[in-house]
RNA sequence: GGUGGAGUCGCCUAGUGGCCGAGGGCGCACGCCUCGAAAGCGUGUGAGGGGGCAACCCCUCCGUGGGUUCAAAUCCCACCUCCACCGCCA
């Protein structure tokens, strides 16, 4: 969400953002509504003030005068009620549009309608070479009895999977390693609810835009969150934090649920695109200073790169284009990891600065040292998301006889094993 | 799932229809006092929106949303959260 005043004063900047992000939002309608709404608000305020003074007169009046007043009130009350209803209508429509206002992307973002416009910033690591025909992760996992697909799909339908045996242990190792690394960087681990209310989904910007992507449990008015970010922002929604508490750094862990409606029948095989997965998420909440949040963005990105480097995976860092970054993003860098079976890089991490867009929605503020109350900046990036990352490990580190070499940093979590 | 109780300004609390956007205490800030401090005394101390060049003024918010009323923190309804007990349960 944007500041209404900002929209009023910079309508063209908002229109440009709508255009480069490929959105459908009538900014002029929004401006008109805002104006109408303020006018109505003014009228209601005035009428309300009169009503108050009426009520005071009434309290002091005798019975005869009260009867008169009651008659005088009648028309006035109807008028006030009518004004209130109008205000409620324009207010509701205005909020609706406000929730659709995009963040203004940072000036360095490539302009383009979709990911084709993304720019690769750097490629790190060396591509694996095989002196045998490597298997894809699905074949390898099945061969080694590390995953159940057919049986899992009996239980949970398409895209379901069950990890088995050493792959389970590998998953836990990856998560433990990531959490330990983040703890050394003063990120507090938080195991958050995945089952959430509508409110934090609106607060983070997942709703109303991505409704079809989210599992709903209407019976209980709950949803399954697609990322720990939802709960992490939600934890502090509506608060006014003391600036001394910032930056808040969390390592969120949670199961994540995505309907993958927009990708129906894509990547249906294997572990690359699933409805339920496990993620360790880096999250930062800091003061509203672009230099400060830019530093955190760099750090979140660096940590993700450190993880991939530690694991020995080859990856590329991408500057995401305006049309790819999503409504609420200020800046987004994806990290794509090499998958031998695909012969290309595939997204494993996504680093985002939301500027104060998310904090405005979630009404998440802090009191600065100068006493001013400001909306915070929020940022997030994947640390590790499995099983997609497991698939990368299997494919990149497989041996001719179907074993998998374990990256050194994971060995302590696997009883020192070098191979599985 | 059931029964009972509760949710007021950072914290504790007063307030059962108009004198309440709201009193008191704590905390905090400033001032006086003091060589300095403590104590004491005094003053101030929530958020959002709007109007005005400004001084300043108005409106909204007492968990949330509705309702009753000329008038709601106060009455009614629904929901949320917390506490206690019963039932069930990983």
Coordinates of N, CA, C and O in Angstrom, one line a residue, chain A residues 165-263:
Chain A
X165 N 13.6 -42.1 4.2 CA 14.9 -42.5 4.6 C 15.9 -41.4 4.6 O 15.7 -40.3 5.2
X166 N 17.0 -41.6 3.9 CA 18.1 -40.6 4.0 C 17.8 -39.2 3.4 O 18.4 -38.2 3.8
X167 N 16.8 -39.2 2.5 CA 16.4 -37.9 2.0 C 15.7 -37.0 3.1 O 15.8 -35.8 3.1
X168 N 15.0 -37.7 4.0 CA 14.4 -37.0 5.1 C 15.6 -36.4 6.0 O 15.5 -35.3 6.4
X169 N 16.6 -37.3 6.2 CA 17.7 -36.8 7.0 C 18.4 -35.7 6.4 O 18.9 -34.8 7.0
X170 N 18.5 -35.8 5.1 CA 19.2 -34.7 4.3 C 18.4 -33.4 4.4 O 19.0 -32.3 4.6
X171 N 17.1 -33.5 4.4 CA 16.3 -32.3 4.5 C 16.5 -31.7 5.8 O 16.7 -30.4 5.9
X172 N 16.5 -32.5 6.9 CA 16.7 -31.9 8.2 C 18.1 -31.3 8.3 O 18.2 -30.3 9.0
X173 N 19.1 -31.9 7.7 CA 20.4 -31.4 7.8 C 20.5 -30.0 7.1 O 21.1 -29.1 7.7
X174 N 19.9 -29.9 6.0 CA 19.9 -28.7 5.3 C 19.2 -27.5 6.1 O 19.7 -26.4 6.2
X175 N 18.1 -27.9 6.7 CA 17.4 -26.9 7.6 C 18.2 -26.5 8.8 O 18.3 -25.4 9.2
X176 N 18.8 -27.5 9.4 CA 19.6 -27.3 10.6 C 20.8 -26.4 10.3 O 21.1 -25.5 11.0
X177 N 21.5 -26.8 9.2 CA 22.6 -26.0 8.8 C 22.2 -24.5 8.6 O 22.9 -23.6 9.0
X178 N 21.1 -24.3 7.8 CA 20.7 -22.9 7.5 C 20.3 -22.2 8.8 O 20.7 -21.0 9.0
X179 N 19.6 -22.8 9.7 CA 19.3 -22.2 11.0 C 20.5 -21.8 11.8 O 20.6 -20.7 12.3
X180 N 21.5 -22.7 11.8 CA 22.7 -22.4 12.6 C 23.4 -21.3 12.0 O 23.9 -20.4 12.7
X181 N 23.5 -21.2 10.7 CA 24.2 -20.1 10.0 C 23.5 -18.8 10.3 O 24.1 -17.8 10.7
X182 N 22.2 -18.8 10.3 CA 21.4 -17.6 10.5 C 21.6 -17.1 12.0 O 21.6 -15.9 12.3
X183 N 21.7 -18.1 12.8 CA 21.8 -17.8 14.3 C 23.1 -17.0 14.5 O 23.2 -16.1 15.3
X184 N 24.2 -17.4 13.8 CA 25.5 -16.7 13.9 C 25.3 -15.3 13.4 O 26.1 -14.4 13.8
X185 N 24.3 -15.0 12.6 CA 24.1 -13.6 12.1 C 23.0 -12.9 12.9 O 22.4 -12.0 12.4
X186 N 22.8 -13.4 14.1 CA 21.8 -12.8 15.0 C 20.4 -12.8 14.5 O 19.6 -11.9 14.7
X187 N 20.0 -13.8 13.7 CA 18.6 -14.0 13.3 C 18.0 -14.9 14.3 O 18.6 -16.0 14.6
X188 N 16.9 -14.6 14.9 CA 16.2 -15.4 15.9 C 15.3 -16.4 15.2 O 14.5 -16.0 14.4
X189 N 15.6 -17.7 15.5 CA 14.7 -18.7 14.9 C 13.2 -18.5 15.4 O 13.1 -18.4 16.6
X190 N 12.3 -18.5 14.5 CA 10.9 -18.5 15.0 C 10.1 -19.5 14.1 O 10.1 -19.5 12.9
X191 N 9.5 -20.5 14.8 CA 8.6 -21.4 14.2 C 7.2 -20.9 14.2 O 6.6 -20.8 15.3
X192 N 6.7 -20.5 13.1 CA 5.5 -19.7 13.0 C 4.3 -20.6 12.6 O 4.4 -21.6 12.0
X193 N 3.1 -20.0 12.8 CA 1.9 -20.7 12.3 C 1.9 -20.7 10.8 O 2.2 -19.6 10.2
X194 N 1.5 -21.8 10.2 CA 1.3 -21.8 8.8 C -0.2 -21.6 8.5 O -0.6 -21.1 7.4
X195 N -1.0 -21.9 9.5 CA -2.5 -21.7 9.4 C -2.8 -20.3 9.9 O -2.6 -20.1 11.1
X196 N -3.2 -19.5 9.0 CA -3.4 -18.1 9.4 C -4.7 -17.5 9.0 O -5.4 -18.0 8.2
X197 N -5.0 -16.3 9.6 CA -6.2 -15.6 9.3 C -6.0 -14.8 8.0 O -4.9 -14.6 7.5
X198 N -7.1 -14.2 7.6 CA -7.1 -13.4 6.4 C -6.3 -12.2 6.6 O -5.5 -11.7 5.7
X199 N -6.4 -11.6 7.8 CA -5.7 -10.3 8.1 C -4.2 -10.3 7.8 O -3.8 -9.4 7.1
X200 N -3.4 -11.2 8.3 CA -2.0 -11.1 7.9 C -1.7 -11.4 6.4 O -0.7 -10.9 5.9
X201 N -2.6 -12.0 5.8 CA -2.5 -12.2 4.3 C -2.7 -10.9 3.6 O -2.0 -10.6 2.6
X202 N -3.6 -10.1 4.1 CA -3.8 -8.8 3.5 C -2.6 -7.9 3.9 O -2.1 -7.2 3.1
X203 N -2.2 -8.0 5.1 CA -1.1 -7.2 5.6 C 0.2 -7.5 4.9 O 1.0 -6.5 4.7
X204 N 0.4 -8.7 4.4 CA 1.7 -8.9 3.7 C 1.5 -8.7 2.2 O 2.5 -8.6 1.5
X205 N 0.3 -8.5 1.8 CA 0.1 -8.3 0.4 C -0.3 -9.5 -0.5 O -0.4 -9.4 -1.7
X206 N -0.4 -10.6 0.2 CA -0.8 -11.9 -0.6 C -2.2 -11.8 -1.0 O -2.6 -12.2 -2.1
X207 N -3.1 -11.2 -0.2 CA -4.5 -10.9 -0.6 C -4.6 -9.4 -0.8 O -3.9 -8.6 -0.2
X208 N -5.5 -9.0 -1.7 CA -6.4 -9.8 -2.4 C -5.8 -10.3 -3.8 O -6.5 -11.2 -4.4
X209 N -4.7 -9.9 -4.1 CA -4.1 -10.2 -5.5 C -4.0 -11.7 -5.8 O -4.3 -12.1 -6.8
X210 N -3.4 -12.4 -4.8 CA -3.1 -13.8 -5.1 C -4.1 -14.8 -4.5 O -3.7 -15.9 -4.2
X211 N -5.3 -14.4 -4.4 CA -6.3 -15.3 -3.8 C -6.3 -16.7 -4.3 O -6.4 -17.7 -3.5
X212 N -6.2 -16.8 -5.6 CA -6.4 -18.2 -6.2 C -5.2 -19.0 -5.9 O -5.2 -20.3 -6.1
X213 N -4.1 -18.4 -5.4 CA -2.9 -19.2 -5.1 C -2.9 -19.8 -3.7 O -2.0 -20.5 -3.3
X214 N -3.9 -19.3 -2.9 CA -3.8 -19.7 -1.4 C -4.9 -20.7 -1.1 O -6.1 -20.5 -1.4
X215 N -4.5 -21.7 -0.3 CA -5.5 -22.6 0.2 C -6.3 -22.0 1.3 O -5.8 -21.4 2.2
X216 N -7.6 -22.2 1.2 CA -8.5 -21.6 2.1 C -9.3 -22.7 2.9 O -9.6 -23.7 2.4
X217 N -9.5 -22.4 4.2 CA -10.3 -23.3 5.0 C -11.5 -22.5 5.5 O -11.5 -22.0 6.6
X218 N -12.5 -22.4 4.6 CA -13.6 -21.5 4.9 C -14.4 -21.9 6.2 O -14.8 -21.0 6.9
X219 N -14.4 -23.1 6.5 CA -15.1 -23.6 7.7 C -14.6 -22.9 8.9 O -15.4 -22.6 9.9
X220 N -13.3 -22.5 8.9 CA -12.7 -21.9 10.1 C -12.2 -20.5 9.8 O -11.5 -19.9 10.6
X221 N -12.5 -20.0 8.6 CA -12.0 -18.7 8.2 C -10.5 -18.6 8.3 O -9.9 -17.6 8.8
X222 N -9.8 -19.7 7.9 CA -8.4 -19.7 7.9 C -7.8 -20.1 6.6 O -8.5 -20.5 5.7
X223 N -6.5 -19.8 6.4 CA -5.8 -20.1 5.2 C -4.5 -20.7 5.5 O -4.0 -20.6 6.6
X224 N -4.0 -21.4 4.5 CA -2.6 -22.0 4.6 C -1.6 -21.0 4.0 O -1.7 -20.7 2.8
X225 N -0.7 -20.6 4.8 CA 0.2 -19.5 4.3 C 1.2 -20.2 3.3 O 1.6 -21.3 3.4
X226 N 1.6 -19.4 2.3 CA 2.6 -19.8 1.3 C 4.0 -19.6 1.7 O 4.9 -20.0 1.1
X227 N 4.2 -18.9 2.8 CA 5.5 -18.6 3.3 C 5.4 -18.1 4.8 O 4.4 -17.5 5.2
X228 N 6.5 -18.2 5.5 CA 6.6 -17.8 6.9 C 6.5 -16.3 7.0 O 6.1 -15.7 8.1
X229 N 6.8 -15.6 5.9 CA 6.7 -14.1 5.9 C 5.3 -13.6 6.4 O 5.3 -12.6 7.1
X230 N 4.3 -14.3 6.0 CA 2.9 -13.9 6.4 C 2.8 -13.8 8.0 O 2.4 -12.8 8.5
X231 N 3.3 -14.8 8.6 CA 3.2 -14.8 10.1 C 4.2 -13.8 10.7 O 3.9 -13.2 11.7
X232 N 5.4 -13.8 10.1 CA 6.4 -12.9 10.7 C 6.0 -11.4 10.7 O 6.2 -10.7 11.6
X233 N 5.5 -11.0 9.6 CA 4.9 -9.6 9.5 C 3.8 -9.5 10.5 O 3.6 -8.6 11.2
X234 N 2.9 -10.5 10.4 CA 1.7 -10.5 11.2 C 2.0 -10.4 12.7 O 1.2 -9.8 13.5
X235 N 3.1 -11.0 13.1 CA 3.5 -11.0 14.6 C 3.5 -9.5 15.1 O 3.2 -9.3 16.2
X236 N 4.0 -8.6 14.2 CA 4.2 -7.2 14.7 C 3.1 -6.3 14.1 O 3.3 -5.1 14.3
X237 N 2.2 -6.8 13.4 CA 1.2 -5.9 12.8 C 0.5 -5.1 13.8 O 0.2 -5.6 14.9
X238 N 0.2 -3.8 13.5 CA -0.5 -3.0 14.4 C 0.3 -2.4 15.6 O -0.2 -1.7 16.4
X239 N 1.6 -2.8 15.6 CA 2.4 -2.4 16.7 C 3.2 -1.1 16.4 O 3.4 -0.7 15.2
X240 N 3.5 -0.4 17.4 CA 4.5 0.7 17.3 C 5.7 0.3 18.1 O 5.7 0.3 19.3
X241 N 6.7 -0.1 17.4 CA 7.9 -0.6 18.0 C 8.9 0.5 18.4 O 8.9 1.6 17.8
X242 N 9.6 0.3 19.4 CA 10.7 1.3 19.8 C 11.8 1.1 18.8 O 12.3 0.0 18.5
X243 N 12.3 2.2 18.3 CA 13.4 2.1 17.3 C 14.6 1.3 17.8 O 15.3 0.7 17.1
X244 N 14.8 1.4 19.1 CA 15.9 0.7 19.7 C 15.8 -0.8 19.5 O 16.8 -1.6 19.6
X245 N 14.6 -1.3 19.2 CA 14.4 -2.8 19.0 C 14.8 -3.2 17.6 O 14.9 -4.4 17.3
X246 N 15.0 -2.2 16.7 CA 15.3 -2.5 15.3 C 16.8 -2.6 15.0 O 17.5 -2.0 15.7
X247 N 17.2 -3.3 14.1 CA 16.4 -4.2 13.2 C 16.0 -5.5 13.9 O 16.7 -6.0 14.7
X248 N 14.8 -5.9 13.5 CA 14.4 -7.3 14.0 C 14.7 -8.2 12.9 O 14.5 -8.0 11.8
X249 N 15.4 -9.3 13.3 CA 15.9 -10.3 12.4 C 15.3 -11.7 12.8 O 15.6 -12.1 13.9
X250 N 14.6 -12.3 11.9 CA 14.0 -13.6 12.2 C 14.5 -14.6 11.2 O 14.6 -14.3 10.0
X251 N 14.7 -15.8 11.6 CA 14.8 -17.0 10.8 C 13.5 -17.7 10.9 O 13.3 -18.5 11.9
X252 N 12.5 -17.5 10.0 CA 11.2 -18.2 10.2 C 11.3 -19.6 9.6 O 11.8 -19.8 8.6
X253 N 10.7 -20.5 10.3 CA 10.6 -21.8 9.7 C 9.1 -22.2 9.7 O 8.3 -22.0 10.7
X254 N 8.7 -22.8 8.6 CA 7.3 -23.2 8.5 C 7.1 -24.1 7.3 O 7.9 -24.0 6.4
X255 N 6.0 -24.9 7.3 CA 5.6 -25.5 6.1 C 4.9 -24.5 5.3 O 4.4 -23.5 5.8
X256 N 5.0 -24.6 3.9 CA 4.5 -23.6 3.0 C 3.5 -24.3 2.1 O 3.8 -25.4 1.6
X257 N 2.4 -23.6 1.8 CA 1.4 -24.2 0.9 C 1.0 -23.4 -0.2 O 0.7 -22.2 -0.1
X258 N 1.1 -23.9 -1.4 CA 0.7 -23.2 -2.6 C -0.1 -24.0 -3.6 O 0.2 -25.1 -3.8
X259 N -1.1 -23.4 -4.1 CA -2.0 -24.1 -4.9 C -1.5 -24.3 -6.3 O -1.9 -25.2 -7.0
X260 N -0.6 -23.5 -6.8 CA 0.1 -23.6 -8.1 C -1.0 -23.6 -9.2 O -0.8 -24.3 -10.2
X261 N -2.0 -22.8 -9.0 CA -3.1 -22.7 -10.0 C -2.6 -22.2 -11.3 O -2.9 -22.7 -12.4
X262 N -1.7 -21.2 -11.2 CA -1.2 -20.6 -12.5 C -0.2 -21.5 -13.2 O 0.1 -21.2 -14.4
X263 N 0.2 -22.6 -12.6 CA 1.2 -23.4 -13.2 C 0.7 -24.8 -13.4 O 1.4 -25.8 -13.5

